[in-house]
Each structure stands twice: as C-alpha cells, then as structure tokens.
PDB file as gemmi writes it, atoms N, CA and C in Angstrom:
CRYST1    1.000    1.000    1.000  90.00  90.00  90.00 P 1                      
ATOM      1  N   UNK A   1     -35.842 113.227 -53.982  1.00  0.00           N  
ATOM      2  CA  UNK A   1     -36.036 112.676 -55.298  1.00  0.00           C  
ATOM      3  C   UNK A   1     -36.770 113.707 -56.152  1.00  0.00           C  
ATOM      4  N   UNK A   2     -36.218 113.772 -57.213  1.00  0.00           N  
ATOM      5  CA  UNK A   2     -36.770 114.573 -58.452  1.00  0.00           C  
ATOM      6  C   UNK A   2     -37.434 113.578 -59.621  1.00  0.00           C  
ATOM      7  N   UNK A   3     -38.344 113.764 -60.092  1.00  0.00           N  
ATOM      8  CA  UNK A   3     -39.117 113.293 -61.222  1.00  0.00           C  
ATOM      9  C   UNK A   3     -39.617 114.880 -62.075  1.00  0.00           C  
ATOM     10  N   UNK A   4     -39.062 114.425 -63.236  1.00  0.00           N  
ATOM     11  CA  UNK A   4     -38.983 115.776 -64.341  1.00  0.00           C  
ATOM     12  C   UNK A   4     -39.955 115.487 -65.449  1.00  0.00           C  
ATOM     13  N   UNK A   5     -41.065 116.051 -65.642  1.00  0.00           N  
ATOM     14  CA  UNK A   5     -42.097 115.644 -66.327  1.00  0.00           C  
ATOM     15  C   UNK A   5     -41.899 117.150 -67.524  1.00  0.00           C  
ATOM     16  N   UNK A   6     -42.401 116.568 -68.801  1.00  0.00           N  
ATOM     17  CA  UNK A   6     -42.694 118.334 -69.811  1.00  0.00           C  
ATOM     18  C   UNK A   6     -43.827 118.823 -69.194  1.00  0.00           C  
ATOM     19  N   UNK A   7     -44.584 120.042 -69.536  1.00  0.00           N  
ATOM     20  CA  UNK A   7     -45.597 120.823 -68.999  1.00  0.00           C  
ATOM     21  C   UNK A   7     -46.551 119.741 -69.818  1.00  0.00           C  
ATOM     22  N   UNK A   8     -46.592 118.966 -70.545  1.00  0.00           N  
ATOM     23  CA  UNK A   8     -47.961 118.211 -71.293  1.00  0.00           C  
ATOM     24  C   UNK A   8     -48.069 117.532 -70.351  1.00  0.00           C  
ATOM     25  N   UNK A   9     -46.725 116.051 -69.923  1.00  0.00           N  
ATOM     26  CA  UNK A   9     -46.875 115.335 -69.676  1.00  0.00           C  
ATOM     27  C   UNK A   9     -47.604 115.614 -68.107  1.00  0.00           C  
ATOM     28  N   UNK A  10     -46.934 116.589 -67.181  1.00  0.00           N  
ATOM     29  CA  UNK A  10     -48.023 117.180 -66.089  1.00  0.00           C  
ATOM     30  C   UNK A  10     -49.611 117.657 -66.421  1.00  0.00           C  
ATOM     31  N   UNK A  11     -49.932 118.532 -66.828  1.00  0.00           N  
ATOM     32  CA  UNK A  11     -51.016 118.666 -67.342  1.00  0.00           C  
ATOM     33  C   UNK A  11     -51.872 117.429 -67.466  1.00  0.00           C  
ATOM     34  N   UNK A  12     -51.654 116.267 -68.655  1.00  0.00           N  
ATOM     35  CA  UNK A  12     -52.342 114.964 -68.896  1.00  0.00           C  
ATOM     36  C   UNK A  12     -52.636 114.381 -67.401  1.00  0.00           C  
ATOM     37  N   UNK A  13     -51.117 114.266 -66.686  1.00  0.00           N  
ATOM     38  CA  UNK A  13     -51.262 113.309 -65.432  1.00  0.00           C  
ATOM     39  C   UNK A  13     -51.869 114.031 -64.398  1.00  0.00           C  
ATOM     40  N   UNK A  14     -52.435 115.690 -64.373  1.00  0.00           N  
ATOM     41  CA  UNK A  14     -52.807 115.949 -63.544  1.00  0.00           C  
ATOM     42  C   UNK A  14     -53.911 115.865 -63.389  1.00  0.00           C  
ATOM     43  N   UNK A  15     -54.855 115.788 -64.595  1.00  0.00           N  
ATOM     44  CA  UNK A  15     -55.837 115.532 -65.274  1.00  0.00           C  
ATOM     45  C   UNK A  15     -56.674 113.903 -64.843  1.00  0.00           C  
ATOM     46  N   UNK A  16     -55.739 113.534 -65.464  1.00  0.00           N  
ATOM     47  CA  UNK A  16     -56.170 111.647 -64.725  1.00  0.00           C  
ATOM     48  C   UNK A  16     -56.067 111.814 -63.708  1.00  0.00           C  
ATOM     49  N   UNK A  17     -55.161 111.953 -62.655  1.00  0.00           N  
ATOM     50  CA  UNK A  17     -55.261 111.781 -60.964  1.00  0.00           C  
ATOM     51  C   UNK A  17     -56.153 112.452 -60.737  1.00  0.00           C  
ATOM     52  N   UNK A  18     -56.744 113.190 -60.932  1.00  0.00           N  
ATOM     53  CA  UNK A  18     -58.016 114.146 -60.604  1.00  0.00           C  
ATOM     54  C   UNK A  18     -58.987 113.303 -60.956  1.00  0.00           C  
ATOM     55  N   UNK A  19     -59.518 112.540 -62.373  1.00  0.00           N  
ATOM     56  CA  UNK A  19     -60.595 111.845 -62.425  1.00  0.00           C  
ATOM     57  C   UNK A  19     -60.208 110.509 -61.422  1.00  0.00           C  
ATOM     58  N   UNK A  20     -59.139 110.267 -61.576  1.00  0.00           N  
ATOM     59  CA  UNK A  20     -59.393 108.305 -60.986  1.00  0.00           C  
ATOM     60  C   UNK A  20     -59.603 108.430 -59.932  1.00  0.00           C  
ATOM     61  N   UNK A  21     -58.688 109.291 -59.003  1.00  0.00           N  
ATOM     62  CA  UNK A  21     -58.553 109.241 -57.635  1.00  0.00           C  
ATOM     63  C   UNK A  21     -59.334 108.836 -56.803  1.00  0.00           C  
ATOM     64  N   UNK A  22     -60.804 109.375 -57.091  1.00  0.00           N  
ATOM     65  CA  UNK A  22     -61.788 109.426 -56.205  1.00  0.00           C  
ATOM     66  C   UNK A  22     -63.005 108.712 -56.337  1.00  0.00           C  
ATOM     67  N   UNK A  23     -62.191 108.044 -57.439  1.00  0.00           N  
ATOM     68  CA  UNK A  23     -63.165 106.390 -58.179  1.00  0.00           C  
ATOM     69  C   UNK A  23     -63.166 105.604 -57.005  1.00  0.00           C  
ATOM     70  N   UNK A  24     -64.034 104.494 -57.117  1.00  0.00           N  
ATOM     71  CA  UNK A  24     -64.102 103.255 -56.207  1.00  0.00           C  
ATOM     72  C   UNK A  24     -63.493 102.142 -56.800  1.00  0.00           C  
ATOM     73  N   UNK A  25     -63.454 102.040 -57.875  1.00  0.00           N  
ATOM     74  CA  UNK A  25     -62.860 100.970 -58.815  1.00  0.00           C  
ATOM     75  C   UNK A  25     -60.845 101.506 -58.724  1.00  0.00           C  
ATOM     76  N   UNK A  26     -60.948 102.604 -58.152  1.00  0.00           N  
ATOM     77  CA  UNK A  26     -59.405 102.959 -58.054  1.00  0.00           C  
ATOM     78  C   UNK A  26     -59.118 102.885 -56.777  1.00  0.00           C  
ATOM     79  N   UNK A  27     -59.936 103.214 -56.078  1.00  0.00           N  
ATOM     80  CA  UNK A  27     -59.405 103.046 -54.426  1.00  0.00           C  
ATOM     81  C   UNK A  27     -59.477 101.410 -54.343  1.00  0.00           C  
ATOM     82  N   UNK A  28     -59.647 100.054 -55.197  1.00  0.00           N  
ATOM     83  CA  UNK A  28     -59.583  99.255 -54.765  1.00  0.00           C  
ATOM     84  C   UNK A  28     -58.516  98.089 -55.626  1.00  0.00           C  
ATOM     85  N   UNK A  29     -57.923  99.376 -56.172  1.00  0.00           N  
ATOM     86  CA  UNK A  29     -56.783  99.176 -57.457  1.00  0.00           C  
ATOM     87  C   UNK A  29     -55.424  99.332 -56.224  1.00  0.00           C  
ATOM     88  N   UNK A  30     -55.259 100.596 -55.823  1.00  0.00           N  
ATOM     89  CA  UNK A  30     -54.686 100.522 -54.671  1.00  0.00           C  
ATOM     90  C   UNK A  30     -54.911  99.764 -53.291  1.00  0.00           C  
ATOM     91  N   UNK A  31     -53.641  98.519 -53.505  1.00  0.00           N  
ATOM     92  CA  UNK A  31     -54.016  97.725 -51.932  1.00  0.00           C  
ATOM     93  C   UNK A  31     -53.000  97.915 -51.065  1.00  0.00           C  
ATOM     94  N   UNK A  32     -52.563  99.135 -50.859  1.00  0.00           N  
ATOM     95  CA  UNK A  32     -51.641  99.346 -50.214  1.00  0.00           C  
ATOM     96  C   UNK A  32     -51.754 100.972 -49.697  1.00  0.00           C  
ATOM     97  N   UNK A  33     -52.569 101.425 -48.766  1.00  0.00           N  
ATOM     98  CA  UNK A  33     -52.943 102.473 -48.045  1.00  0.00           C  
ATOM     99  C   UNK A  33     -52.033 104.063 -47.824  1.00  0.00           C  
ATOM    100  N   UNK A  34     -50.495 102.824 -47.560  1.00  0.00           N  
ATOM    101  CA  UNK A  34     -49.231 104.010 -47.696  1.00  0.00           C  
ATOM    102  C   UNK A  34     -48.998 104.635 -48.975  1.00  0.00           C  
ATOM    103  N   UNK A  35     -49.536 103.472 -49.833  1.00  0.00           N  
ATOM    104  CA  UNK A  35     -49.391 104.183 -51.259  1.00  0.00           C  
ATOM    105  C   UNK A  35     -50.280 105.625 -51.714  1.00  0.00           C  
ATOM    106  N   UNK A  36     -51.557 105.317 -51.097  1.00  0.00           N  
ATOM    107  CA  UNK A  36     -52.127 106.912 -51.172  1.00  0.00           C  
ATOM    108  C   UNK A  36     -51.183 108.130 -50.593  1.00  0.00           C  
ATOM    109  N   UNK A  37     -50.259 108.223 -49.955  1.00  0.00           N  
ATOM    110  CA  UNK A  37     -48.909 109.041 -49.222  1.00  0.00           C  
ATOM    111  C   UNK A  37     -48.586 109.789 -50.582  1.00  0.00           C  
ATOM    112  N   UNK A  38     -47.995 109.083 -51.621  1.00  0.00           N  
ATOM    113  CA  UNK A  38     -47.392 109.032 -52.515  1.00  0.00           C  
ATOM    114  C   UNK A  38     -48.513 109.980 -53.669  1.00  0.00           C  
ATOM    115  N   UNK A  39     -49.608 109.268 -53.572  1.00  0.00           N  
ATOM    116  CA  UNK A  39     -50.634 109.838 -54.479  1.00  0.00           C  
ATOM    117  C   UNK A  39     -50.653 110.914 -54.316  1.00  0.00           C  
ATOM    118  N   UNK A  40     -51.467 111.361 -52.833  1.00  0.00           N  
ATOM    119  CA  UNK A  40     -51.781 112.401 -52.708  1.00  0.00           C  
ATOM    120  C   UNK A  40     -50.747 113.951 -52.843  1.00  0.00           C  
ATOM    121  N   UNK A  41     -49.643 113.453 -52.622  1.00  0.00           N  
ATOM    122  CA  UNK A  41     -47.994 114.313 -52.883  1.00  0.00           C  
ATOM    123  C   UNK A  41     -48.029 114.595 -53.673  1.00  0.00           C  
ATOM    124  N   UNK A  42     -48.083 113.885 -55.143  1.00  0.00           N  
ATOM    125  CA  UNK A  42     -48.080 113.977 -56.513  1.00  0.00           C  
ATOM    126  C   UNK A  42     -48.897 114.532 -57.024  1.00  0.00           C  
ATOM    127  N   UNK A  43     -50.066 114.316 -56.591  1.00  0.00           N  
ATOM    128  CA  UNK A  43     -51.043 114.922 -57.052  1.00  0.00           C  
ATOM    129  C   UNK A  43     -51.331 116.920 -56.850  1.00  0.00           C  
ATOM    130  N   UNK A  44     -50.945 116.854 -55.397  1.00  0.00           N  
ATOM    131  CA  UNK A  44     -51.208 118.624 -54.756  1.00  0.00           C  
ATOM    132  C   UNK A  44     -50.051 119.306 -55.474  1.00  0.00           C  
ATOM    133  N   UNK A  45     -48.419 118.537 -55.904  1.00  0.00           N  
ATOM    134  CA  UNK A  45     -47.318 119.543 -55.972  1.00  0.00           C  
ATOM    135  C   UNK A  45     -47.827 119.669 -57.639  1.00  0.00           C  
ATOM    136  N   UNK A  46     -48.299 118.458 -58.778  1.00  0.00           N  
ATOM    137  CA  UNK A  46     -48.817 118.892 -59.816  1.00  0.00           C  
ATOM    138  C   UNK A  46     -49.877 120.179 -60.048  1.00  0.00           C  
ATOM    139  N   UNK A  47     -51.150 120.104 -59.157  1.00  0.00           N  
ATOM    140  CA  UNK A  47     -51.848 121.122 -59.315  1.00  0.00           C  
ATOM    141  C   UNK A  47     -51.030 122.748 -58.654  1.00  0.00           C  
ATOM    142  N   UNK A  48     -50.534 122.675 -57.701  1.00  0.00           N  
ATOM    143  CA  UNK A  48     -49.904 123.762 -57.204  1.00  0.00           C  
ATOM    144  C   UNK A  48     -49.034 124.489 -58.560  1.00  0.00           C  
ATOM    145  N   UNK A  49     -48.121 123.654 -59.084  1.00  0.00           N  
ATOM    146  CA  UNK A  49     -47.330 124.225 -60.485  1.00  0.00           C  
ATOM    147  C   UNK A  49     -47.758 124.234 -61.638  1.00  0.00           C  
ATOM    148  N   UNK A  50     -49.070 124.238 -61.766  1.00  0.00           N  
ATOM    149  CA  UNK A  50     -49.418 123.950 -63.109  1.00  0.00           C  
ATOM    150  C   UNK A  50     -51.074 125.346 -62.985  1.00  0.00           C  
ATOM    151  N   UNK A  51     -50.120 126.265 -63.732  1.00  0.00           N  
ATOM    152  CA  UNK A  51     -51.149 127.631 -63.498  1.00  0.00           C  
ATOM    153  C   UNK A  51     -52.531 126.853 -64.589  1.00  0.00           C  
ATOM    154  N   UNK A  52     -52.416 126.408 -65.572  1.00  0.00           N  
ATOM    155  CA  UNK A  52     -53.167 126.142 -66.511  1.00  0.00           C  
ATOM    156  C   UNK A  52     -54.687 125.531 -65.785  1.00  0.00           C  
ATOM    157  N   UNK A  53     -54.099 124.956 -64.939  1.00  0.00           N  
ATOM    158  CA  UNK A  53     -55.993 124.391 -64.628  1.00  0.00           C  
ATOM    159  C   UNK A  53     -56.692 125.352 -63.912  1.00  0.00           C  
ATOM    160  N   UNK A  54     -56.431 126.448 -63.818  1.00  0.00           N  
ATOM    161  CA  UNK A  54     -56.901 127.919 -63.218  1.00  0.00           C  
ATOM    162  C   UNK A  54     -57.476 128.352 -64.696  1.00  0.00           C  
ATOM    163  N   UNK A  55     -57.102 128.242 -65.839  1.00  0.00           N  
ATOM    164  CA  UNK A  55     -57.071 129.010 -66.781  1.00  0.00           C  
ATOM    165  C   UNK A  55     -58.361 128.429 -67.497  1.00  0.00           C  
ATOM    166  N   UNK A  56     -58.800 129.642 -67.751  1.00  0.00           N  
ATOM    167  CA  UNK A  56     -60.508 129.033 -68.999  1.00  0.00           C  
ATOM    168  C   UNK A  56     -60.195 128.530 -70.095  1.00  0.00           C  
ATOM    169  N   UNK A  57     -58.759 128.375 -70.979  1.00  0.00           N  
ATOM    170  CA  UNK A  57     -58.835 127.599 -71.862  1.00  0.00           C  
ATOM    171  C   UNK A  57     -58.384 126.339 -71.476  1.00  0.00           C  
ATOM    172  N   UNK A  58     -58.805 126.345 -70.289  1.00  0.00           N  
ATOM    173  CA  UNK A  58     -57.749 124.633 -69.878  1.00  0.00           C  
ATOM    174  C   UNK A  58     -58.391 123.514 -70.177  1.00  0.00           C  
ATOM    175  N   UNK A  59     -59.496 123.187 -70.729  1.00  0.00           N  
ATOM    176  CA  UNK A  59     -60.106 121.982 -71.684  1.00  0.00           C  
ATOM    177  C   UNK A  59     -59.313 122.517 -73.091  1.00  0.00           C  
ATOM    178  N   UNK A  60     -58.930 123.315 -73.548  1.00  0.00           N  
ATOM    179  CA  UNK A  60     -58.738 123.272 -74.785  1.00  0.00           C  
ATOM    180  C   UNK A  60     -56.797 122.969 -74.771  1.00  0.00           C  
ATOM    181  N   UNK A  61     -56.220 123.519 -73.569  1.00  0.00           N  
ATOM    182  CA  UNK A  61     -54.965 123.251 -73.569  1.00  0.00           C  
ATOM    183  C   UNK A  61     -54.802 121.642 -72.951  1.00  0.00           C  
ATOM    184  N   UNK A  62     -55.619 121.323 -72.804  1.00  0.00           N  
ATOM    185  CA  UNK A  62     -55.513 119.699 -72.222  1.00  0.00           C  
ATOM    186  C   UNK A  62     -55.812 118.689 -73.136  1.00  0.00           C  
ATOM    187  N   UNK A  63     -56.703 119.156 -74.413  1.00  0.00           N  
ATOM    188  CA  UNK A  63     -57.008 118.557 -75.484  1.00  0.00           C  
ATOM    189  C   UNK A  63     -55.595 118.670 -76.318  1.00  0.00           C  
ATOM    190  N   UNK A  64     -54.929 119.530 -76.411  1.00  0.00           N  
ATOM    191  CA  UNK A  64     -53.880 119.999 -77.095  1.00  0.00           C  
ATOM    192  C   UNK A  64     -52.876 119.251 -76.648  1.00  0.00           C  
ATOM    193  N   UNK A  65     -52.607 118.972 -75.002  1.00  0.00           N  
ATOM    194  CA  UNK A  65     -51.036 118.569 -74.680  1.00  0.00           C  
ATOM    195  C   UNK A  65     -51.701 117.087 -74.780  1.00  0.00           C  
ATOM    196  N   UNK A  66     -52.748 116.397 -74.484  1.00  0.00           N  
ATOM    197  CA  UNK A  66     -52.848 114.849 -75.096  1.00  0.00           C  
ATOM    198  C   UNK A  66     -52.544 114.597 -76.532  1.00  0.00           C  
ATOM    199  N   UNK A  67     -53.067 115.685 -77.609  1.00  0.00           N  
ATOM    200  CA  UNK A  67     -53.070 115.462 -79.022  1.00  0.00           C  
ATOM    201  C   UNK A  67     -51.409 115.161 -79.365  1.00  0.00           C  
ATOM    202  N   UNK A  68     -50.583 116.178 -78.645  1.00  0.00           N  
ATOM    203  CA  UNK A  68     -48.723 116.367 -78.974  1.00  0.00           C  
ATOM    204  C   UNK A  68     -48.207 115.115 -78.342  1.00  0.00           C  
ATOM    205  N   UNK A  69     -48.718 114.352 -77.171  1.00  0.00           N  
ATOM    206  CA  UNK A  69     -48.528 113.533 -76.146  1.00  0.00           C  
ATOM    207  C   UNK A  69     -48.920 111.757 -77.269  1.00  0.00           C  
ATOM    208  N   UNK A  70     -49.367 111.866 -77.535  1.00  0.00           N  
ATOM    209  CA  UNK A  70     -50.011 110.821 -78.116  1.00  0.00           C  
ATOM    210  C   UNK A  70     -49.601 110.590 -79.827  1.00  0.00           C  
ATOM    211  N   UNK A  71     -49.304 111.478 -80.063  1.00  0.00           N  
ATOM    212  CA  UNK A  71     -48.371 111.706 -81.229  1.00  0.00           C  
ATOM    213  C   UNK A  71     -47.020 111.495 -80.732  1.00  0.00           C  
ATOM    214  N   UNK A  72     -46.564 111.460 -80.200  1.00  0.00           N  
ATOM    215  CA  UNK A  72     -44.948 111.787 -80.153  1.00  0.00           C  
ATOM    216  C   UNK A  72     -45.049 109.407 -79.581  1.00  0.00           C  
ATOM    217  N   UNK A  73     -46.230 109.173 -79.288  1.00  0.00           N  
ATOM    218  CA  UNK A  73     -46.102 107.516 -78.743  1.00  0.00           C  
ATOM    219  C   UNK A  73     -46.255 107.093 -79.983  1.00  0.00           C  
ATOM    220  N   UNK A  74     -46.532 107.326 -81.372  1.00  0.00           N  
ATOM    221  CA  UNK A  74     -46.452 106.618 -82.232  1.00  0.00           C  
ATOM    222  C   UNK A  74     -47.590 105.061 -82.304  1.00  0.00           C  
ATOM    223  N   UNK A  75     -46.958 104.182 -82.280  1.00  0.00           N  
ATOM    224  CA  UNK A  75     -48.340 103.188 -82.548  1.00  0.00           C  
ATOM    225  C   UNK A  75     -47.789 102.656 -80.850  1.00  0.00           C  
ATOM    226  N   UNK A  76     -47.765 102.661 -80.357  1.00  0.00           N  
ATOM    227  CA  UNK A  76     -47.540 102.530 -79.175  1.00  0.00           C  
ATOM    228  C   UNK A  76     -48.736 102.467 -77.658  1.00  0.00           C  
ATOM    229  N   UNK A  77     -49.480 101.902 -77.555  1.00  0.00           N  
ATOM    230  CA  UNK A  77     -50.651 102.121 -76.838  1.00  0.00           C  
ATOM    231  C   UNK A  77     -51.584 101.168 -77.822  1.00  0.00           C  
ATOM    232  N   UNK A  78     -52.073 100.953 -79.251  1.00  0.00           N  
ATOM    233  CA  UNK A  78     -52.744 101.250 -79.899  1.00  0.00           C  
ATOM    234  C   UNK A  78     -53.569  99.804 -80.076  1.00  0.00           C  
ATOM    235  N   UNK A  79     -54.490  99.752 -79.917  1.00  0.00           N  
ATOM    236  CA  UNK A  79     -55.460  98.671 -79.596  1.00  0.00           C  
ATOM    237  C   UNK A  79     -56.151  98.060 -81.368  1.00  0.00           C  
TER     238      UNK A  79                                                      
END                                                                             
C-alpha cells in the first residue's frame, strides 16, 4: 500500500506524531495495541524522507507548510 502525501502535508504530520505520540492522553486514545504497528511505521518512514527536520530552518519551514496547509482548507476546521 501506497499513501501519497505533498512535502507540507508530511512535514505537518510528522510534526504532530512526534508531539502526540508520547502523550499519555494519546496512548489512551489508542485502544488497540496493534494499532501502535501502524504508528510507529508511519511515523520512522516520515522522518527517514523528510531531510527538513535535520535542517535549522525547520521551525520556520513548518510554520510555513501549516500556513499553505491551512489556507488551501478554507473555513473548514474553523471553530
């Protein structure tokens, strides 16, 4: 199986799986153990291809691909 993400939309999601992951309020979001299988996959092949979180402007390119990311959803999300 292939899942085809743009370089933002990786970047953003690599970003969140990195903060939630290792939450307690997320490990108890997941009730299904095999499902970490899945996480953890997603998570290593994102950081492996994504040179940018190596890179010193990578708070500023992560601010950038949410700003294009969040624009392109329109009112969509919007509380």
């Amino acid at each position: 199986m292939n899942i085809e993400l743009t370089d933002d939309q990786a970047l953003v999601l690599s970003d969140w799986m990195s903060r939630v992951m290792h939450r307690e309020d997320f490990s108890t979001l997941v009730d299904d153990r095999a499902v970490w299988s899945a996480l953890f996959r997603i998570s290593g092949a994102l950081e492996t291809q994504l040179p940018a979180v190596f890179d010193s402007s990578y708070s500023e390119q992560l601010d950038a691909a949410r700003r294009r990311l969040v624009g392109e959803l329109g009112e969509f999300g919007e509380r």
